[in-house]
Short mmCIF file of C-alpha atoms and ligand atoms in Angstrom, two decimals:
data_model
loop_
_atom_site.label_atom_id
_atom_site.label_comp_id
_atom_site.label_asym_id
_atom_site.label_seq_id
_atom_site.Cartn_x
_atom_site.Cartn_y
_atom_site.Cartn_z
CA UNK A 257 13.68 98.50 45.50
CA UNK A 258 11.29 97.05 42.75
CA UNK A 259 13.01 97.84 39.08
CA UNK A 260 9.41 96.82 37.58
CA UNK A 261 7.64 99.57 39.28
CA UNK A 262 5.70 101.57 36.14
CA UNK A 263 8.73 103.53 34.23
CA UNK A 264 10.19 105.25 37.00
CA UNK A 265 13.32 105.39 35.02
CA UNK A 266 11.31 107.75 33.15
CA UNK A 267 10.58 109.88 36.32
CA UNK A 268 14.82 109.29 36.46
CA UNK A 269 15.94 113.29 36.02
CA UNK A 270 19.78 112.02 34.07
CA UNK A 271 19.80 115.34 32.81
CA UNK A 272 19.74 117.01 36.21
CA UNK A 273 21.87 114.68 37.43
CA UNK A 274 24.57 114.29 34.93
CA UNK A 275 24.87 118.25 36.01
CA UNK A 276 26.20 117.93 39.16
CA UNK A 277 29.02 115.69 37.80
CA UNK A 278 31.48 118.69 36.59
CA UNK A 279 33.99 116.19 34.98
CA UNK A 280 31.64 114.96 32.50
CA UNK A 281 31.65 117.75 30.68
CA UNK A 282 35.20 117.10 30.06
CA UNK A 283 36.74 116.44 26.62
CA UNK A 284 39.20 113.37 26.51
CA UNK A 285 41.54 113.83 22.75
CA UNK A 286 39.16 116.17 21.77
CA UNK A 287 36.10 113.67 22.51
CA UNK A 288 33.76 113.86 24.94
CA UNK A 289 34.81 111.73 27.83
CA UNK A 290 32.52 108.26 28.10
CA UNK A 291 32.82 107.19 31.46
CA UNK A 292 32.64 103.58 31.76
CA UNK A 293 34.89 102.84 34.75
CA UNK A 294 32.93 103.53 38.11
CA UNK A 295 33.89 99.77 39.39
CA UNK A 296 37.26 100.96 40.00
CA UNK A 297 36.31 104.63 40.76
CA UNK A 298 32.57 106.51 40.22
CA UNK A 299 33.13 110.43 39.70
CA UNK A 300 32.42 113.23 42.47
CA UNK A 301 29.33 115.36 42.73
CA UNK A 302 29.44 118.92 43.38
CA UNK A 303 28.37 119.27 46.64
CA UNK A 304 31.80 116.38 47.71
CA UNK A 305 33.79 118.65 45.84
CA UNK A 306 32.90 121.94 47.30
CA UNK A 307 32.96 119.74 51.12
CA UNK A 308 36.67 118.89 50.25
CA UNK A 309 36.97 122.49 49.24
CA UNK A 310 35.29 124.42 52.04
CA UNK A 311 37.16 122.23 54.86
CA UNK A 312 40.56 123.23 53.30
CA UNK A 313 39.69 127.20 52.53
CA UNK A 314 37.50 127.30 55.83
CA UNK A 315 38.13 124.84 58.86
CA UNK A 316 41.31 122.84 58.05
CA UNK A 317 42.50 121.36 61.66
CA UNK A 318 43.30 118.33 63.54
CA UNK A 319 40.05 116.74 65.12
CA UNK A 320 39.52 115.44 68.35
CA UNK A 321 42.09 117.08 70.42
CA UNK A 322 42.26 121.14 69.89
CA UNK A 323 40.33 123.60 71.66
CA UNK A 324 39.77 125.88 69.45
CA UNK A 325 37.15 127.13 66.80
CA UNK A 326 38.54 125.23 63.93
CA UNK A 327 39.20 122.07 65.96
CA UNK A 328 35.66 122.35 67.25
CA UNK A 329 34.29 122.64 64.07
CA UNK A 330 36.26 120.51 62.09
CA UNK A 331 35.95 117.33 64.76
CA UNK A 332 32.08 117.96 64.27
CA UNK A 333 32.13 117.97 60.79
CA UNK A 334 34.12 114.30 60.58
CA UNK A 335 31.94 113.10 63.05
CA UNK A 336 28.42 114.16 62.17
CA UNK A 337 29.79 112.20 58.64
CA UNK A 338 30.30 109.27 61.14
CA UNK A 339 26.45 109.24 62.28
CA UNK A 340 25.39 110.09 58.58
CA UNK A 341 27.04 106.86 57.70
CA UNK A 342 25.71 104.72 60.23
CA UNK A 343 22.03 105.80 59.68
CA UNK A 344 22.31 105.73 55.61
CA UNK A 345 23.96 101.77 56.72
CA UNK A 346 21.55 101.25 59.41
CA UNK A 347 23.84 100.44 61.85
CA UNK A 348 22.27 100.41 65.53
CA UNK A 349 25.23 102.22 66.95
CA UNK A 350 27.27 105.14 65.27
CA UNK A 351 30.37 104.39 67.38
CA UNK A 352 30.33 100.67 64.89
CA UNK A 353 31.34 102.92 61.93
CA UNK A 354 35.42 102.29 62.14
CA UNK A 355 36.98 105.16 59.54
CA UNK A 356 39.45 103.31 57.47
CA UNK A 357 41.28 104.17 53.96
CA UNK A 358 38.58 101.55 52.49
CA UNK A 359 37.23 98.25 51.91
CA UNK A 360 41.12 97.00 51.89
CA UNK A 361 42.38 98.34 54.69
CA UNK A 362 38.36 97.39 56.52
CA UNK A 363 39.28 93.57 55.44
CA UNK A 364 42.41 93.70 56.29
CA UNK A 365 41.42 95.23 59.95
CA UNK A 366 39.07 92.47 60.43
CA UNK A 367 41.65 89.67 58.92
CA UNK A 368 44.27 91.16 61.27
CA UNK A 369 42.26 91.66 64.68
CA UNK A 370 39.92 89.43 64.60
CA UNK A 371 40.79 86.44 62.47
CA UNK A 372 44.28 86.08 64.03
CA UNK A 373 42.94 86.55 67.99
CA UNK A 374 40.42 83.48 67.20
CA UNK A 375 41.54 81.22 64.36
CA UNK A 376 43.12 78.09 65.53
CA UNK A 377 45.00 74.95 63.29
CA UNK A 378 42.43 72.89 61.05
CA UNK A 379 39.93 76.08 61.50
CA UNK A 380 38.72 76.97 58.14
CA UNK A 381 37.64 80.21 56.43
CA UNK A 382 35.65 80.19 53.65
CA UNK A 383 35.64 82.43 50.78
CA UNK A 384 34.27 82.78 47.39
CA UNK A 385 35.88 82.14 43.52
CA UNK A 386 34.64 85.71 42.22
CA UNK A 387 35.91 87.70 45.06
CA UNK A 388 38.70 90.77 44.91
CA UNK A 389 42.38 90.00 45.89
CA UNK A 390 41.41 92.46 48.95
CA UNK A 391 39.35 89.31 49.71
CA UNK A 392 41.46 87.03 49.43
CA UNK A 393 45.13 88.09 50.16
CA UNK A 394 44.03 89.24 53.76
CA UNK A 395 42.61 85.92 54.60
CA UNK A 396 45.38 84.18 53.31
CA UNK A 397 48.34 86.10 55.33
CA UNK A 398 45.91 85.42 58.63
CA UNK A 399 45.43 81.68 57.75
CA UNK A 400 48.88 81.45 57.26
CA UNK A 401 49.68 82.73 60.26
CA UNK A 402 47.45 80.47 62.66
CA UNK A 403 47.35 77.29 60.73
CA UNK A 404 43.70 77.89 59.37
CA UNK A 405 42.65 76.69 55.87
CA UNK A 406 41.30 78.59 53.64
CA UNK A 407 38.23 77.08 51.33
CA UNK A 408 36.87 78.38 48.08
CA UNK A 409 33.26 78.28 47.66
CA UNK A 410 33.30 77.65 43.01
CA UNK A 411 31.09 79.74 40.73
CA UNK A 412 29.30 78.62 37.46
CA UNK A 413 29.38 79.41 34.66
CA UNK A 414 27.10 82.34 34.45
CA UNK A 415 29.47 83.35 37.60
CA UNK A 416 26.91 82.74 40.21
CA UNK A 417 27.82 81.09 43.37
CA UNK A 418 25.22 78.81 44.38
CA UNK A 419 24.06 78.31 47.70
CA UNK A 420 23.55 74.59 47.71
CA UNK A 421 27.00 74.75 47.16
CA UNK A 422 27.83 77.26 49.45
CA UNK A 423 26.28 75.55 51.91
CA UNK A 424 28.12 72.37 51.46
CA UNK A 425 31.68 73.88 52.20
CA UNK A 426 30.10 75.25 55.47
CA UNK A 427 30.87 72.98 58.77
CA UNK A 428 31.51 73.63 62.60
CA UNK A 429 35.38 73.96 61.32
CA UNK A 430 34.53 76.96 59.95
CA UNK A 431 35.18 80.07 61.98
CA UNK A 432 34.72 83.07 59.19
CA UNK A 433 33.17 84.03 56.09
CA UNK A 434 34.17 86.47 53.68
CA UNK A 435 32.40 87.14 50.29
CA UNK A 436 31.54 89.93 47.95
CA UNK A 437 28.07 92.02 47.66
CA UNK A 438 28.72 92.26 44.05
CA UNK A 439 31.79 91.22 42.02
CA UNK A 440 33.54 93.44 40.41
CA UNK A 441 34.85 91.61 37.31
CA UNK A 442 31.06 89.89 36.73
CA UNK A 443 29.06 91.81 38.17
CA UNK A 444 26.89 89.36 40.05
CA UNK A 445 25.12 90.18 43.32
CA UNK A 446 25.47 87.60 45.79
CA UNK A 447 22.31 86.73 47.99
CA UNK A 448 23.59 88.17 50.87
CA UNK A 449 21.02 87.49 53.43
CA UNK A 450 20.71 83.94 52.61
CA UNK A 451 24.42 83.44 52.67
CA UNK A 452 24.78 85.17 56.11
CA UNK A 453 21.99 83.01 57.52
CA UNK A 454 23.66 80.07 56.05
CA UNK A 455 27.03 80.81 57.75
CA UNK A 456 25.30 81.58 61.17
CA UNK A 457 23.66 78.45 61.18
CA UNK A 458 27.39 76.93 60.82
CA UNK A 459 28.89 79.16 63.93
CA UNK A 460 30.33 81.74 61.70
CA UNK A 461 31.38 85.25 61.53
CA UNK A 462 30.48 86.39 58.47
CA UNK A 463 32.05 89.91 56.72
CA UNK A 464 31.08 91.13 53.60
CA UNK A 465 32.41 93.15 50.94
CA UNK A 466 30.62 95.71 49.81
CA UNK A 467 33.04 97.70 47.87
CA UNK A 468 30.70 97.22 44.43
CA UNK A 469 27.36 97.16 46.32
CA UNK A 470 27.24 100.74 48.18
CA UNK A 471 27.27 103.00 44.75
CA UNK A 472 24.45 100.77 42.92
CA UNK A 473 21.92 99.67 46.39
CA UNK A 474 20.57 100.95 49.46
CA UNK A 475 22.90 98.80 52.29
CA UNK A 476 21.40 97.65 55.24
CA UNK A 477 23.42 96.31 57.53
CA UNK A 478 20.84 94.46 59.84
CA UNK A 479 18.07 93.16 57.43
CA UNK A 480 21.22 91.32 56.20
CA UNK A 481 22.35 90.52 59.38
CA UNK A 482 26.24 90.31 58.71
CA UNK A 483 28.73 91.31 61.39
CA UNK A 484 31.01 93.34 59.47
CA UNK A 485 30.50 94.99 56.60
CA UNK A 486 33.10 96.70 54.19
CA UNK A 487 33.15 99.72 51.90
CA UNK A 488 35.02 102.22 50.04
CA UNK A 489 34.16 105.73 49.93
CA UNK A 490 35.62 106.45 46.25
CA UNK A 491 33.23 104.28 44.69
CA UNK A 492 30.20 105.65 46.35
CA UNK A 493 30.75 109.25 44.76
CA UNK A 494 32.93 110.20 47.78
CA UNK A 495 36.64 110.84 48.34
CA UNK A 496 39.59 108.52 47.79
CA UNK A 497 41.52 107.12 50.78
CA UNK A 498 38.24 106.70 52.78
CA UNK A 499 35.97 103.71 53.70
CA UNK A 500 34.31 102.27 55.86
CA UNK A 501 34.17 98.85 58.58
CA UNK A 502 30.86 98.61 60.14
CA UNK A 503 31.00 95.73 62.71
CA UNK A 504 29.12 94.70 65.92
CA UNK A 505 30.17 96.36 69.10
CA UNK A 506 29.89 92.42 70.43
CA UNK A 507 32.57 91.46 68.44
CA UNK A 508 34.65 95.29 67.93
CA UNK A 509 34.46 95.31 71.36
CA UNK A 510 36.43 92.27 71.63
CA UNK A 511 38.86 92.85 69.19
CA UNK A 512 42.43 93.95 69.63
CA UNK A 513 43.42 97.26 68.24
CA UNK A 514 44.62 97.00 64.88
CA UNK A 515 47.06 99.84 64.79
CA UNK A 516 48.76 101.72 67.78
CA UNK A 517 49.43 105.20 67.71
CA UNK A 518 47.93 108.97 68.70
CA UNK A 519 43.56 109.24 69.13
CA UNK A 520 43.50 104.96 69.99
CA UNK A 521 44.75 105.23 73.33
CA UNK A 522 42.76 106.76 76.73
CA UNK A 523 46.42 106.52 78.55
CA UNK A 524 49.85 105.39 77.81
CA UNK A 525 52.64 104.48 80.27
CA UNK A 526 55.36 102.79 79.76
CA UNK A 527 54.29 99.68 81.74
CA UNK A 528 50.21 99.65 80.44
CA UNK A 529 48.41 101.60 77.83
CA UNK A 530 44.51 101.43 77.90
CA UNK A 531 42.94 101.73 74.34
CA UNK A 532 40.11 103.85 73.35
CA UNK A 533 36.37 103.22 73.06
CA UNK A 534 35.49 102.45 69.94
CA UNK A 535 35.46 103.50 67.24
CA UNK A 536 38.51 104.98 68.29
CA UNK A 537 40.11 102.03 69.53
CA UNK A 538 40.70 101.38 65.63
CA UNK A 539 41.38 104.83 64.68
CA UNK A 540 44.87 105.49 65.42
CA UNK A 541 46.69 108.57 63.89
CA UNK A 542 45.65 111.31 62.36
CA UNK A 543 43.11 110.54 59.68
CA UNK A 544 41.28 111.40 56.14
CA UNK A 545 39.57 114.28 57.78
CA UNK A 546 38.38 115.88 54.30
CA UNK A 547 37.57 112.22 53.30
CA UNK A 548 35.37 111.82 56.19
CA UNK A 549 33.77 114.69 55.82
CA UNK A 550 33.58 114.40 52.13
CA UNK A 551 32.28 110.99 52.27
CA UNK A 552 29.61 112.34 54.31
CA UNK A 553 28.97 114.65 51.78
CA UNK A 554 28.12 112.04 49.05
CA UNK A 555 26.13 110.33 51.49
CA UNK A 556 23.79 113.36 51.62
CA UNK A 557 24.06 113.27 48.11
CA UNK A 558 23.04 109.79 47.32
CA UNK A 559 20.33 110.10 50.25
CA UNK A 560 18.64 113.23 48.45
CA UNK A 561 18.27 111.21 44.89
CA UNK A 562 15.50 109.15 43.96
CA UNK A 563 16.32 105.24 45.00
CA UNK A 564 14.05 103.32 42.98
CA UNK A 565 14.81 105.64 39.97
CA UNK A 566 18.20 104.95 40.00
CA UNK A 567 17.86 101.00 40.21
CA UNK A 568 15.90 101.31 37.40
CA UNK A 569 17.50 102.94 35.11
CA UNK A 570 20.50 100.96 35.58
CA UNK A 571 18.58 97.94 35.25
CA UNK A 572 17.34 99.68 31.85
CA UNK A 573 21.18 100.32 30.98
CA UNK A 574 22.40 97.03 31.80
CA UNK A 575 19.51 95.25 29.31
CA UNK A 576 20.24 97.80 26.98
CA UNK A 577 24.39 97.43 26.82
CA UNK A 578 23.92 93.61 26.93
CA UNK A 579 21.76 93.49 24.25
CA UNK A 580 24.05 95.88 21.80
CA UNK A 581 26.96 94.22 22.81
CA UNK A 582 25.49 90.51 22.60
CA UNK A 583 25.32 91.63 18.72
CA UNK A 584 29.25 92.32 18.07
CA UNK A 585 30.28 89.12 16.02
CA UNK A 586 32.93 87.68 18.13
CA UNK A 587 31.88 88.94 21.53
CA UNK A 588 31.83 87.04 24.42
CA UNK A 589 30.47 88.74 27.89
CA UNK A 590 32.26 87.19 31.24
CA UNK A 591 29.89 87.24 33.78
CA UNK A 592 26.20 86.46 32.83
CA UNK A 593 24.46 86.30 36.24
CA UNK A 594 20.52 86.18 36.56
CA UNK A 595 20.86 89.11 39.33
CA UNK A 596 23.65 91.36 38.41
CA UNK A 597 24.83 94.65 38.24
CA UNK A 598 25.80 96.60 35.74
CA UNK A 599 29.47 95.41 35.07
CA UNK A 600 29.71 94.45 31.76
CA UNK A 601 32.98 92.10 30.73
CA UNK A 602 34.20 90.46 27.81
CA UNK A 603 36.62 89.50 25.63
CA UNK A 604 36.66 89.92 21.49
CA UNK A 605 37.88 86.75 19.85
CA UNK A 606 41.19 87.54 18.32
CA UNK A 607 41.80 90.85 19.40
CA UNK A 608 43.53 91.00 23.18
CA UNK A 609 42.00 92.93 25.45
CA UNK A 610 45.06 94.82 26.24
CA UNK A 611 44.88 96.30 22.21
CA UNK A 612 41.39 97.34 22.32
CA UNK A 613 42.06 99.89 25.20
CA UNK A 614 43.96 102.43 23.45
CA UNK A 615 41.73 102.74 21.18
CA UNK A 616 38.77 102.76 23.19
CA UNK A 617 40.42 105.60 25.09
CA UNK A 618 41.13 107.59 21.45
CA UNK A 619 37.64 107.99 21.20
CA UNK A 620 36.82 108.99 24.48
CA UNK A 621 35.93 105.99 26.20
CA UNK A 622 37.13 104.99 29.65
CA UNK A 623 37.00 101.55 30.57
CA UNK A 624 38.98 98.97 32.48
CA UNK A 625 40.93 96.58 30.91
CA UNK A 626 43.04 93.50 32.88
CA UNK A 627 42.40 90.51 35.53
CA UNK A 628 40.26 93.53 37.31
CA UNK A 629 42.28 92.16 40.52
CA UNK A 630 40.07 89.02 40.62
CA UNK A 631 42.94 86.86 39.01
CA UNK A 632 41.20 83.66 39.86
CA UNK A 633 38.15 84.43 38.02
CA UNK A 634 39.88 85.35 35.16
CA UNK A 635 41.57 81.45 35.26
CA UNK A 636 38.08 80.08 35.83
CA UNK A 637 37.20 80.95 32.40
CA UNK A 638 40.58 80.53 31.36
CA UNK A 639 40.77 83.83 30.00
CA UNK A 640 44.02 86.32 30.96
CA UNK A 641 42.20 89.74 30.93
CA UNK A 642 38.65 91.33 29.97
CA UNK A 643 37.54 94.85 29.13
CA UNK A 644 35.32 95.71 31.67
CA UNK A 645 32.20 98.29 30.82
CA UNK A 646 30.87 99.53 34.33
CA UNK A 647 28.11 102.06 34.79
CA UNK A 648 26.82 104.26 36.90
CA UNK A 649 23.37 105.96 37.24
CA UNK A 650 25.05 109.32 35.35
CA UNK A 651 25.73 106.96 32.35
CA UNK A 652 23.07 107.34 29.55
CA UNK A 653 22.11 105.30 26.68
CA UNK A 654 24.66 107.63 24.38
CA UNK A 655 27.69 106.12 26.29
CA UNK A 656 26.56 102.45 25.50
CA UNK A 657 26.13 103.71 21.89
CA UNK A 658 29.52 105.16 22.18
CA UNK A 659 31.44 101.73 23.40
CA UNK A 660 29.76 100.32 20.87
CA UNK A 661 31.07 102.56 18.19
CA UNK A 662 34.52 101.89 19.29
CA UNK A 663 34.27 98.91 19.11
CA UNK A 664 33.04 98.67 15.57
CA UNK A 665 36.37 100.64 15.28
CA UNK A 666 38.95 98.66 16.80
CA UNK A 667 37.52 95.38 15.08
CA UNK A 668 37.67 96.97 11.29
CA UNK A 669 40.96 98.24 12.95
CA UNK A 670 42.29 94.53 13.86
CA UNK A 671 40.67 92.66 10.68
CA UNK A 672 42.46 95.70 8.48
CA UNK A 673 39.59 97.30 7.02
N1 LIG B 284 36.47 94.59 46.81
C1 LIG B 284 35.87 94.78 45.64
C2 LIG B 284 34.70 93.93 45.26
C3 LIG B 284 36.35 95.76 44.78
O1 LIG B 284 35.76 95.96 43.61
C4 LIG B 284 37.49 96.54 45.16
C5 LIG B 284 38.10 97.54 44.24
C6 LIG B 284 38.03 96.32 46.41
C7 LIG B 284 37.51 95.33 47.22
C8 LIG B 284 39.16 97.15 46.93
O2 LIG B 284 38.69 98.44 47.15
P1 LIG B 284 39.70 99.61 47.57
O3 LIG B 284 38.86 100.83 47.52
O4 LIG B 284 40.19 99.30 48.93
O5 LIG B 284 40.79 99.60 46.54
N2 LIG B 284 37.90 97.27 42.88
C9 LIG B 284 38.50 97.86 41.83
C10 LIG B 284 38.18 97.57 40.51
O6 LIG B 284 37.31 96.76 40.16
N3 LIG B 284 38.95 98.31 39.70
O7 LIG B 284 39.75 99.07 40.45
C11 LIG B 284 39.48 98.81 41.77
#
């Protein structure tokens, strides 16, 4: 995706698009509501709702095990979303797309299975400084639990982790790498490919999270060349309580199960149970059928709109919101990668961020505000919280406009004006 092709943000229909978003027509204390908080959640499309709707009023059932119409139907549904996935992920197998509750509960299934059946004392596994707790915490309960070590790739300044460094922390001790597509609190887009090939070239299995990456990029899971790859539904326009693990069927295949229960099993005795193929093997209870099905939904969606478009004119927003806001007297932006997404953080000298929000929300204005569950990046700039601006492709120039205006407001506000 080229953001320097000739205006193609122009060709960009926001208009059209911003119409298939019902709850942005919704006023927020009498305001119009200024949605500037798709890193922790991106709204729903119409046709996501009306899948979540349809499957309720039409073909609720259990999947997989009925024999009837609705089962039939409703087991088709969840797993035509399965293929849907795999070929918008370019995964060379459909039964490599696990259903989980999201990129948590995907790390966590990989930290659990995989990193505890081969992690031995002294191994390592590395991580990065910008990552999510869901990044982190997993890695260190399985660490803990087999006598690994866990190693922290730093980030500078701008919040970049660079590979020289990267590559320095890499040796045949280590056994796994985990890092981010994008960070959430900084917005910075790892070089994924290089990083992977890196890691091989050390012996490692490499997983990466892709909970940011998925609602602002095409995802292709082998041009990067990973072996697991993480996302969450909610962020990608779909459902809540639905993601994604995409792993090799080398190393899935391998794996223990991660959970035992009903649909993981092909037979269960007392004395010997045999597990399921996969992806079933890892699919135990009933799931998030609506989520599946919804998350195949806004996988359509995303499929249908224009690619390029998009990247551009959230590359145009990003510019755009960095420049106004780089103008506020006192403003300091967290998170100033070369390649980044549009996440914008910062803090306001003298003003904490945790007095700014309820203000910001007065007017309308959603945003996050806190350690954006990436404590340690917020102690790498020594800094306790930011207000985080994050945009999606629905967001226009009026919104940046619009955080800017608050803000004028909460510092004549704070300086009693
Ligand atoms: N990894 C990254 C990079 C994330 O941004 C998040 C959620 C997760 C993992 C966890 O995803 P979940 O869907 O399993 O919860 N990030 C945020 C956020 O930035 N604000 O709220 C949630």
């Amino acid at each position: 995706m080229n953001p320097t092709a000739t205006h193609p943000a122009a060709q960009f229909d926001i208009q059209r698009v911003r119409a298939d978003f019902p709850i942005l027509n919704e006023l927020v204390h009498g305001k119009p509501l200024i949605y500037l908080d798709n890193a922790a959640t991106s709204q729903k499309p119409n046709p996501v709702i009306k899948a979540l709707d349809e499957y309720y009023r039409r073909y609720n059932s259990n999947i997989h095990r009925g024999v009837h119409a609705l089962a039939e139907r409703a087991t088709e549904a969840y797993e035509s979303s399965r293929r849907k996935i795999a070929r918008y992920l370019n995964a060379p197998n459909q039964h490599e797309i696990i259903f989980t509750r999201g990129t948590t509960e995907s790390i966590n299934l990989v930290a659990s299975s995989y990193a505890t059946s081969v992690l031995k004392p002294g191994d390592e596994v590395l991580i990065t400084w910008l990552e999510h707790h869901s990044n982190i915490v997993p890695w260190q309960i399985a660490c803990e639990k087999t006598g690994a070590v866990l190693k922290v790739v730093p980030i500078n300044e701008r919040g970049e982790v660079e590979p020289d460094q990267f590559e320095a922390m890499l040796s045949e001790r280590t056994k796994i790498v985990a890092f981010a597509h994008i960070s959430n609190a900084l917005g910075t887009i790892n070089p994924v490919r290089e990083f992977t090939e890196m890691a091989h070239r050390a012996g490692a299995v490499v997983i990466i999270d892709g909970a940011q990456a998925a609602p602002h990029m095409r995802v292709d899971v082998q041009a990067i060349g990973c072996d697991f790859y993480a996302l969450s539904g909610h962020k990608m326009f779909g459902p809540t309580g639905i993601g994604v693990l995409w792993g090799r069927t080398s190393l899935l295949d391998k794996m223990p199960p991660y959970q035992g229960g009903g649909d993981m099993i092909q037979s269960v005795t007392f004395e010997k149970t045999v597990y399921n193929d996969l992806p079933y093997k890892f699919e135990a209870g009933t799931p998030h059928i609506a989520g599946g099905i919804g998350l195949g939904a806004a996988v359509d969606y995303l499929d249908a709109l224009d690619a390029e478009g998009i990247m551009a004119h959230e590359h145009d927003l990003t510019r755009y919101a960095t420049e106004q806001l780089s103008q506020i007297e006192g403003l300091r932006l967290i998170g100033t990668a070369a390649n980044k997404v549009s996440v914008l953080s910062f803090t306001l000298e003298g003003i904490h961020p945790y007095d700014m929000a309820p203000v910001l929300d007065h007017e309308g204005v959603a945003v996050r505000t806190g350690h954006h569950c990436a404590q340690p990046v917020m102690d790498r700039y020594q800094i306790p919280a930011t207000v985080r601006a994050s945009i999606a492709f629905y967001n226009t120039r009026q919104d940046i406009d619009a955080l800017v205006a608050a803000l004028a407001k909460v510092q004549r506000m704070f300086s009693g004006l």
